[in-house]
């Protein structure tokens, strides 16, 4: 098939569907199927599922009020049926002329005036018309490209595009999977006797073959990206470890076993001559910052600079303060680089980065993307990795000239195993699976907004005990101004309700020095109740705060709630998180609040979140730069994912020819990913 010979308009429409060549048509698989292989008698047709009937029109009536509709009565030997069209074309009215025999495809429903079909597909009927001998595929399409045209193009591509097998027959045998050409042929034109549920549930071996291929392509490309990275150069950071030892000696606590283990994993990577790309995972409060600081010590002692990037200025500044507190006494120059700095201070910070005198530079990724030049960048620490995408990873790499810096990415949003194995498979992963000792579990309560008074009483009681409180205002995505207003109002109201208690306010629109002043007051317990927008979502650390109230919890994402909740339970005091909700709640909202109420383990929460929302919505996946899966479902097809991973390893080691062919088929033009 000559794809280039299609009209430019058709090509443009196909491009919208991600179809750029004939083979993409072969891989454009049906969304669902319609069954027009079998005629039902009206009386026997099951209700509520699409069926095909043939009947004669006995009467027709057009109504114009209360709205324009056409109601036809049709009958076959077994019974009668009403056909209702709301808004109809003259051609449709024509088809439903009394006396005509028509084929109707649609769902029959029990209506007030008898059984009816609303908006069926209508075709000319009659004995001489044959039935389809296969299920009719319905393809995802786009405006200007109808099913018929698309179907024809796909069938043309199927006939004229070679579909050589990319997998060794022995492997297919072993996995019990059918051949590729056989599978696509079946999915585009299933035989009439096939059990429909196998297709609709996508569990037919042909579907499994396609999903396996897709997962395999993803695994291959990720493993290759990993291999390409190993060929790039990075500075070997393997000093004696004096600086890190000094930092450890100065800490008021020993590392946990898990922290010690991941520090060793990181140090082993830093000592290699190719760039580390390691994801440091640990639930909220697991103690990732000190691990990052110890990695920084290695780079600095080896004579290199370190950059620390955080998604928000508040978080970047908090890291800056902590690292400055830890490292300045050891003679390390730590620099704060914020977009909001005064011109002179900013210029000095930039100069210090460029001449190499700044050994550790903290800032937001916005800053790093554009302005900063480093004399000798050896390590980049990226906090809350899920907020950064491939573009930032690339930009960061380019800061270091022909040497790539090592990268340590931290994330408190645990990535479920299946996701880690797919979308993040090019990263090495270290997990801190143990919280520092002495933490008290956080009790979570779901309380209706109607019982707000009780919550206020509880706040007063906590403060009387000497504890501190966060009050988080709802996220209002449509309008930052509105969110701000809510926070301001809540602050006023709480200040009134809680006499003799200092209530502070923190929101995203405040100037950085105002924010810093408020945080400093809260940390010093000069403020007892802090009303905040979700700016405190990540990383804020005030151990004396032991009550968190989250307003309109039903509006927030699960991982966000988990992160917010993690702001308490950091000290030795029993901690409470109150999720205030405003009813009535929909089913999804209920299911989600139940998850957060019942679970404290971030991994379990992320897993259930994945189930409720699907990977596309999960933080970070869209930005991960890894092609989205079209057919495979990470949870449902986890078994295939395991196999695909193993097979990818074997093929990469033994069959370069197959690997190339398979990738050309599934992921043409993915070179950009391989550069990351
Ligand atoms: P996160 O992993 O969420 O970034 P942090 O690094 O902010 O967590 O650490 C949370 C708190 O725990 C901080 O106050 C930190 O100093 C403290 N901490 C970290 N490691 C330990 C440890 N091994 N023992 C006791 N406290 C620790
Ligand atoms: Mg942190």
PDB file of N, CA, C and O in Angstrom, residues 184-237:
ATOM      1  N   UNK A 184      -3.371  -9.949  14.045  1.00  0.00           N
ATOM      2  CA  UNK A 184      -4.007  -8.706  13.565  1.00  0.00           C
ATOM      3  C   UNK A 184      -5.152  -9.037  12.615  1.00  0.00           C
ATOM      4  O   UNK A 184      -6.193  -8.370  12.639  1.00  0.00           O
ATOM      5  N   UNK A 185      -4.994 -10.077  11.806  1.00  0.00           N
ATOM      6  CA  UNK A 185      -6.081 -10.440  10.893  1.00  0.00           C
ATOM      7  C   UNK A 185      -7.338 -10.774  11.688  1.00  0.00           C
ATOM      8  O   UNK A 185      -8.431 -10.307  11.378  1.00  0.00           O
ATOM      9  N   UNK A 186      -7.163 -11.542  12.751  1.00  0.00           N
ATOM     10  CA  UNK A 186      -8.317 -11.931  13.554  1.00  0.00           C
ATOM     11  C   UNK A 186      -8.968 -10.728  14.245  1.00  0.00           C
ATOM     12  O   UNK A 186     -10.180 -10.586  14.280  1.00  0.00           O
ATOM     13  N   UNK A 187      -8.151  -9.831  14.765  1.00  0.00           N
ATOM     14  CA  UNK A 187      -8.711  -8.700  15.506  1.00  0.00           C
ATOM     15  C   UNK A 187      -9.424  -7.715  14.583  1.00  0.00           C
ATOM     16  O   UNK A 187     -10.398  -7.082  14.965  1.00  0.00           O
ATOM     17  N   UNK A 188      -8.933  -7.580  13.340  1.00  0.00           N
ATOM     18  CA  UNK A 188      -9.600  -6.670  12.409  1.00  0.00           C
ATOM     19  C   UNK A 188     -10.854  -7.295  11.803  1.00  0.00           C
ATOM     20  O   UNK A 188     -11.765  -6.573  11.405  1.00  0.00           O
ATOM     21  N   UNK A 189     -10.889  -8.608  11.706  1.00  0.00           N
ATOM     22  CA  UNK A 189     -12.054  -9.272  11.119  1.00  0.00           C
ATOM     23  C   UNK A 189     -12.284 -10.607  11.808  1.00  0.00           C
ATOM     24  O   UNK A 189     -11.941 -11.660  11.294  1.00  0.00           O
ATOM     25  N   UNK A 190     -12.848 -10.561  13.011  1.00  0.00           N
ATOM     26  CA  UNK A 190     -12.991 -11.793  13.786  1.00  0.00           C
ATOM     27  C   UNK A 190     -13.979 -12.751  13.121  1.00  0.00           C
ATOM     28  O   UNK A 190     -14.968 -12.297  12.552  1.00  0.00           O
ATOM     29  N   UNK A 191     -13.725 -14.041  13.196  1.00  0.00           N
ATOM     30  CA  UNK A 191     -14.651 -15.030  12.631  1.00  0.00           C
ATOM     31  C   UNK A 191     -15.969 -15.022  13.407  1.00  0.00           C
ATOM     32  O   UNK A 191     -16.001 -14.644  14.578  1.00  0.00           O
ATOM     33  N   UNK A 192     -17.070 -15.425  12.754  1.00  0.00           N
ATOM     34  CA  UNK A 192     -18.393 -15.320  13.371  1.00  0.00           C
ATOM     35  C   UNK A 192     -18.564 -16.191  14.616  1.00  0.00           C
ATOM     36  O   UNK A 192     -19.331 -15.848  15.503  1.00  0.00           O
ATOM     37  N   UNK A 193     -17.821 -17.284  14.694  1.00  0.00           N
ATOM     38  CA  UNK A 193     -18.066 -18.204  15.809  1.00  0.00           C
ATOM     39  C   UNK A 193     -17.261 -17.867  17.065  1.00  0.00           C
ATOM     40  O   UNK A 193     -17.287 -18.584  18.047  1.00  0.00           O
ATOM     41  N   UNK A 194     -16.564 -16.753  17.031  1.00  0.00           N
ATOM     42  CA  UNK A 194     -15.694 -16.427  18.163  1.00  0.00           C
ATOM     43  C   UNK A 194     -16.530 -16.021  19.391  1.00  0.00           C
ATOM     44  O   UNK A 194     -17.578 -15.400  19.238  1.00  0.00           O
ATOM     45  N   UNK A 195     -16.068 -16.407  20.577  1.00  0.00           N
ATOM     46  CA  UNK A 195     -16.779 -15.989  21.788  1.00  0.00           C
ATOM     47  C   UNK A 195     -16.533 -14.496  21.983  1.00  0.00           C
ATOM     48  O   UNK A 195     -15.400 -14.065  22.134  1.00  0.00           O
ATOM     49  N   UNK A 196     -17.620 -13.717  21.959  1.00  0.00           N
ATOM     50  CA  UNK A 196     -17.438 -12.266  21.938  1.00  0.00           C
ATOM     51  C   UNK A 196     -16.720 -11.716  23.151  1.00  0.00           C
ATOM     52  O   UNK A 196     -15.980 -10.742  23.064  1.00  0.00           O
ATOM     53  N   UNK A 197     -16.944 -12.347  24.282  1.00  0.00           N
ATOM     54  CA  UNK A 197     -16.350 -11.825  25.502  1.00  0.00           C
ATOM     55  C   UNK A 197     -14.811 -11.834  25.429  1.00  0.00           C
ATOM     56  O   UNK A 197     -14.145 -10.957  25.978  1.00  0.00           O
ATOM     57  N   UNK A 198     -14.256 -12.795  24.691  1.00  0.00           N
ATOM     58  CA  UNK A 198     -12.795 -12.845  24.540  1.00  0.00           C
ATOM     59  C   UNK A 198     -12.281 -11.580  23.861  1.00  0.00           C
ATOM     60  O   UNK A 198     -11.177 -11.107  24.126  1.00  0.00           O
ATOM     61  N   UNK A 199     -13.097 -11.048  22.966  1.00  0.00           N
ATOM     62  CA  UNK A 199     -12.684  -9.828  22.274  1.00  0.00           C
ATOM     63  C   UNK A 199     -12.986  -8.595  23.100  1.00  0.00           C
ATOM     64  O   UNK A 199     -12.149  -7.709  23.253  1.00  0.00           O
ATOM     65  N   UNK A 200     -14.198  -8.536  23.664  1.00  0.00           N
ATOM     66  CA  UNK A 200     -14.551  -7.325  24.398  1.00  0.00           C
ATOM     67  C   UNK A 200     -13.681  -7.178  25.641  1.00  0.00           C
ATOM     68  O   UNK A 200     -13.301  -6.079  26.006  1.00  0.00           O
ATOM     69  N   UNK A 201     -13.342  -8.294  26.269  1.00  0.00           N
ATOM     70  CA  UNK A 201     -12.484  -8.208  27.453  1.00  0.00           C
ATOM     71  C   UNK A 201     -11.003  -8.203  27.080  1.00  0.00           C
ATOM     72  O   UNK A 201     -10.138  -8.143  27.941  1.00  0.00           O
ATOM     73  N   UNK A 202     -10.742  -8.318  25.809  1.00  0.00           N
ATOM     74  CA  UNK A 202      -9.360  -8.323  25.302  1.00  0.00           C
ATOM     75  C   UNK A 202      -8.498  -9.412  25.939  1.00  0.00           C
ATOM     76  O   UNK A 202      -7.350  -9.156  26.339  1.00  0.00           O
ATOM     77  N   UNK A 203      -9.082 -10.597  26.058  1.00  0.00           N
ATOM     78  CA  UNK A 203      -8.311 -11.696  26.626  1.00  0.00           C
ATOM     79  C   UNK A 203      -8.079 -12.804  25.609  1.00  0.00           C
ATOM     80  O   UNK A 203      -7.475 -13.827  25.916  1.00  0.00           O
ATOM     81  N   UNK A 204      -8.586 -12.639  24.404  1.00  0.00           N
ATOM     82  CA  UNK A 204      -8.318 -13.605  23.345  1.00  0.00           C
ATOM     83  C   UNK A 204      -6.797 -13.668  23.110  1.00  0.00           C
ATOM     84  O   UNK A 204      -6.109 -12.659  23.226  1.00  0.00           O
ATOM     85  N   UNK A 205      -6.263 -14.879  22.799  1.00  0.00           N
ATOM     86  CA  UNK A 205      -4.816 -14.985  22.558  1.00  0.00           C
ATOM     87  C   UNK A 205      -4.310 -13.949  21.546  1.00  0.00           C
ATOM     88  O   UNK A 205      -3.177 -13.457  21.686  1.00  0.00           O
ATOM     89  N   UNK A 206      -5.120 -13.593  20.566  1.00  0.00           N
ATOM     90  CA  UNK A 206      -4.675 -12.586  19.591  1.00  0.00           C
ATOM     91  C   UNK A 206      -4.451 -11.244  20.278  1.00  0.00           C
ATOM     92  O   UNK A 206      -3.468 -10.550  20.014  1.00  0.00           O
ATOM     93  N   UNK A 207      -5.359 -10.882  21.174  1.00  0.00           N
ATOM     94  CA  UNK A 207      -5.157  -9.646  21.938  1.00  0.00           C
ATOM     95  C   UNK A 207      -3.919  -9.751  22.813  1.00  0.00           C
ATOM     96  O   UNK A 207      -3.145  -8.815  22.935  1.00  0.00           O
ATOM     97  N   UNK A 208      -3.761 -10.918  23.428  1.00  0.00           N
ATOM     98  CA  UNK A 208      -2.590 -11.072  24.307  1.00  0.00           C
ATOM     99  C   UNK A 208      -1.294 -10.950  23.509  1.00  0.00           C
ATOM    100  O   UNK A 208      -0.317 -10.383  23.980  1.00  0.00           O
ATOM    101  N   UNK A 209      -1.301 -11.469  22.302  1.00  0.00           N
ATOM    102  CA  UNK A 209      -0.113 -11.341  21.462  1.00  0.00           C
ATOM    103  C   UNK A 209       0.200  -9.866  21.215  1.00  0.00           C
ATOM    104  O   UNK A 209       1.348  -9.429  21.314  1.00  0.00           O
ATOM    105  N   UNK A 210      -0.833  -9.092  20.863  1.00  0.00           N
ATOM    106  CA  UNK A 210      -0.612  -7.681  20.564  1.00  0.00           C
ATOM    107  C   UNK A 210      -0.119  -6.929  21.809  1.00  0.00           C
ATOM    108  O   UNK A 210       0.820  -6.139  21.757  1.00  0.00           O
ATOM    109  N   UNK A 211      -0.740  -7.220  22.939  1.00  0.00           N
ATOM    110  CA  UNK A 211      -0.326  -6.539  24.162  1.00  0.00           C
ATOM    111  C   UNK A 211       1.101  -6.923  24.541  1.00  0.00           C
ATOM    112  O   UNK A 211       1.878  -6.086  25.006  1.00  0.00           O
ATOM    113  N   UNK A 212       1.409  -8.192  24.334  1.00  0.00           N
ATOM    114  CA  UNK A 212       2.766  -8.632  24.636  1.00  0.00           C
ATOM    115  C   UNK A 212       3.766  -7.869  23.769  1.00  0.00           C
ATOM    116  O   UNK A 212       4.779  -7.367  24.253  1.00  0.00           O
ATOM    117  N   UNK A 213       3.456  -7.766  22.471  1.00  0.00           N
ATOM    118  CA  UNK A 213       4.352  -7.042  21.564  1.00  0.00           C
ATOM    119  C   UNK A 213       4.554  -5.598  22.019  1.00  0.00           C
ATOM    120  O   UNK A 213       5.657  -5.063  21.988  1.00  0.00           O
ATOM    121  N   UNK A 214       3.460  -4.986  22.417  1.00  0.00           N
ATOM    122  CA  UNK A 214       3.544  -3.596  22.838  1.00  0.00           C
ATOM    123  C   UNK A 214       4.415  -3.453  24.088  1.00  0.00           C
ATOM    124  O   UNK A 214       5.292  -2.582  24.163  1.00  0.00           O
ATOM    125  N   UNK A 215       4.173  -4.326  25.062  1.00  0.00           N
ATOM    126  CA  UNK A 215       4.975  -4.279  26.280  1.00  0.00           C
ATOM    127  C   UNK A 215       6.438  -4.592  25.987  1.00  0.00           C
ATOM    128  O   UNK A 215       7.345  -3.986  26.553  1.00  0.00           O
ATOM    129  N   UNK A 216       6.651  -5.524  25.083  1.00  0.00           N
ATOM    130  CA  UNK A 216       8.021  -5.890  24.728  1.00  0.00           C
ATOM    131  C   UNK A 216       8.734  -4.681  24.105  1.00  0.00           C
ATOM    132  O   UNK A 216       9.888  -4.390  24.438  1.00  0.00           O
ATOM    133  N   UNK A 217       8.053  -3.977  23.220  1.00  0.00           N
ATOM    134  CA  UNK A 217       8.660  -2.803  22.586  1.00  0.00           C
ATOM    135  C   UNK A 217       9.034  -1.775  23.648  1.00  0.00           C
ATOM    136  O   UNK A 217      10.119  -1.197  23.625  1.00  0.00           O
ATOM    137  N   UNK A 218       8.144  -1.584  24.603  1.00  0.00           N
ATOM    138  CA  UNK A 218       8.435  -0.617  25.659  1.00  0.00           C
ATOM    139  C   UNK A 218       9.659  -1.061  26.471  1.00  0.00           C
ATOM    140  O   UNK A 218      10.559  -0.261  26.743  1.00  0.00           O
ATOM    141  N   UNK A 219       9.690  -2.330  26.819  1.00  0.00           N
ATOM    142  CA  UNK A 219      10.835  -2.839  27.577  1.00  0.00           C
ATOM    143  C   UNK A 219      12.134  -2.715  26.786  1.00  0.00           C
ATOM    144  O   UNK A 219      13.160  -2.318  27.322  1.00  0.00           O
ATOM    145  N   UNK A 220      12.071  -3.048  25.511  1.00  0.00           N
ATOM    146  CA  UNK A 220      13.280  -2.964  24.683  1.00  0.00           C
ATOM    147  C   UNK A 220      13.794  -1.531  24.639  1.00  0.00           C
ATOM    148  O   UNK A 220      14.987  -1.277  24.811  1.00  0.00           O
ATOM    149  N   UNK A 221      12.885  -0.583  24.412  1.00  0.00           N
ATOM    150  CA  UNK A 221      13.359   0.796  24.265  1.00  0.00           C
ATOM    151  C   UNK A 221      13.921   1.308  25.584  1.00  0.00           C
ATOM    152  O   UNK A 221      14.912   2.026  25.617  1.00  0.00           O
ATOM    153  N   UNK A 222      13.305   0.900  26.678  1.00  0.00           N
ATOM    154  CA  UNK A 222      13.801   1.359  27.966  1.00  0.00           C
ATOM    155  C   UNK A 222      15.160   0.736  28.298  1.00  0.00           C
ATOM    156  O   UNK A 222      16.057   1.418  28.790  1.00  0.00           O
ATOM    157  N   UNK A 223      15.286  -0.541  28.017  1.00  0.00           N
ATOM    158  CA  UNK A 223      16.580  -1.185  28.282  1.00  0.00           C
ATOM    159  C   UNK A 223      17.666  -0.560  27.396  1.00  0.00           C
ATOM    160  O   UNK A 223      18.813  -0.415  27.805  1.00  0.00           O
ATOM    161  N   UNK A 224      17.288  -0.197  26.174  1.00  0.00           N
ATOM    162  CA  UNK A 224      18.278   0.415  25.288  1.00  0.00           C
ATOM    163  C   UNK A 224      18.662   1.804  25.767  1.00  0.00           C
ATOM    164  O   UNK A 224      19.831   2.187  25.718  1.00  0.00           O
ATOM    165  N   UNK A 225      17.665   2.559  26.241  1.00  0.00           N
ATOM    166  CA  UNK A 225      17.972   3.886  26.779  1.00  0.00           C
ATOM    167  C   UNK A 225      18.962   3.752  27.925  1.00  0.00           C
ATOM    168  O   UNK A 225      19.905   4.527  28.073  1.00  0.00           O
ATOM    169  N   UNK A 226      18.727   2.740  28.724  1.00  0.00           N
ATOM    170  CA  UNK A 226      19.599   2.463  29.848  1.00  0.00           C
ATOM    171  C   UNK A 226      21.027   2.163  29.359  1.00  0.00           C
ATOM    172  O   UNK A 226      22.009   2.693  29.874  1.00  0.00           O
ATOM    173  N   UNK A 227      21.111   1.371  28.315  1.00  0.00           N
ATOM    174  CA  UNK A 227      22.429   0.991  27.788  1.00  0.00           C
ATOM    175  C   UNK A 227      23.149   2.189  27.165  1.00  0.00           C
ATOM    176  O   UNK A 227      24.349   2.372  27.350  1.00  0.00           O
ATOM    177  N   UNK A 228      22.373   3.024  26.444  1.00  0.00           N
ATOM    178  CA  UNK A 228      22.970   4.209  25.818  1.00  0.00           C
ATOM    179  C   UNK A 228      23.575   5.110  26.895  1.00  0.00           C
ATOM    180  O   UNK A 228      24.674   5.634  26.757  1.00  0.00           O
ATOM    181  N   UNK A 229      22.831   5.234  27.983  1.00  0.00           N
ATOM    182  CA  UNK A 229      23.316   6.078  29.066  1.00  0.00           C
ATOM    183  C   UNK A 229      24.636   5.559  29.618  1.00  0.00           C
ATOM    184  O   UNK A 229      25.526   6.334  29.980  1.00  0.00           O
ATOM    185  N   UNK A 230      24.784   4.273  29.668  1.00  0.00           N
ATOM    186  CA  UNK A 230      26.017   3.702  30.201  1.00  0.00           C
ATOM    187  C   UNK A 230      27.216   3.983  29.307  1.00  0.00           C
ATOM    188  O   UNK A 230      28.349   3.788  29.707  1.00  0.00           O
ATOM    189  N   UNK A 231      26.941   4.414  28.084  1.00  0.00           N
ATOM    190  CA  UNK A 231      28.065   4.729  27.205  1.00  0.00           C
ATOM    191  C   UNK A 231      28.498   6.175  27.311  1.00  0.00           C
ATOM    192  O   UNK A 231      29.526   6.566  26.782  1.00  0.00           O
ATOM    193  N   UNK A 232      27.682   7.002  27.985  1.00  0.00           N
ATOM    194  CA  UNK A 232      28.098   8.390  28.142  1.00  0.00           C
ATOM    195  C   UNK A 232      29.075   8.506  29.309  1.00  0.00           C
ATOM    196  O   UNK A 232      29.160   7.636  30.163  1.00  0.00           O
ATOM    197  N   UNK A 233      29.811   9.612  29.314  1.00  0.00           N
ATOM    198  CA  UNK A 233      30.809   9.801  30.357  1.00  0.00           C
ATOM    199  C   UNK A 233      30.280  10.648  31.501  1.00  0.00           C
ATOM    200  O   UNK A 233      29.540  11.598  31.287  1.00  0.00           O
ATOM    201  N   UNK A 234      30.703  10.284  32.680  1.00  0.00           N
ATOM    202  CA  UNK A 234      30.386  11.084  33.854  1.00  0.00           C
ATOM    203  C   UNK A 234      31.619  11.074  34.743  1.00  0.00           C
ATOM    204  O   UNK A 234      32.438  10.151  34.663  1.00  0.00           O
ATOM    205  N   UNK A 235      31.758  12.117  35.566  1.00  0.00           N
ATOM    206  CA  UNK A 235      32.934  12.135  36.447  1.00  0.00           C
ATOM    207  C   UNK A 235      32.871  11.004  37.474  1.00  0.00           C
ATOM    208  O   UNK A 235      31.795  10.673  37.964  1.00  0.00           O
ATOM    209  N   UNK A 236      34.008  10.417  37.745  1.00  0.00           N
ATOM    210  CA  UNK A 236      34.074   9.397  38.793  1.00  0.00           C
ATOM    211  C   UNK A 236      34.147  10.104  40.141  1.00  0.00           C
ATOM    212  O   UNK A 236      35.066  10.875  40.395  1.00  0.00           O
ATOM    213  N   UNK A 237      33.128   9.896  40.959  1.00  0.00           N
ATOM    214  CA  UNK A 237      33.087  10.566  42.261  1.00  0.00           C
ATOM    215  C   UNK A 237      33.325   9.527  43.347  1.00  0.00           C
ATOM    216  O   UNK A 237      32.399   8.935  43.876  1.00  0.00           O
TER     217      UNK A 237
END
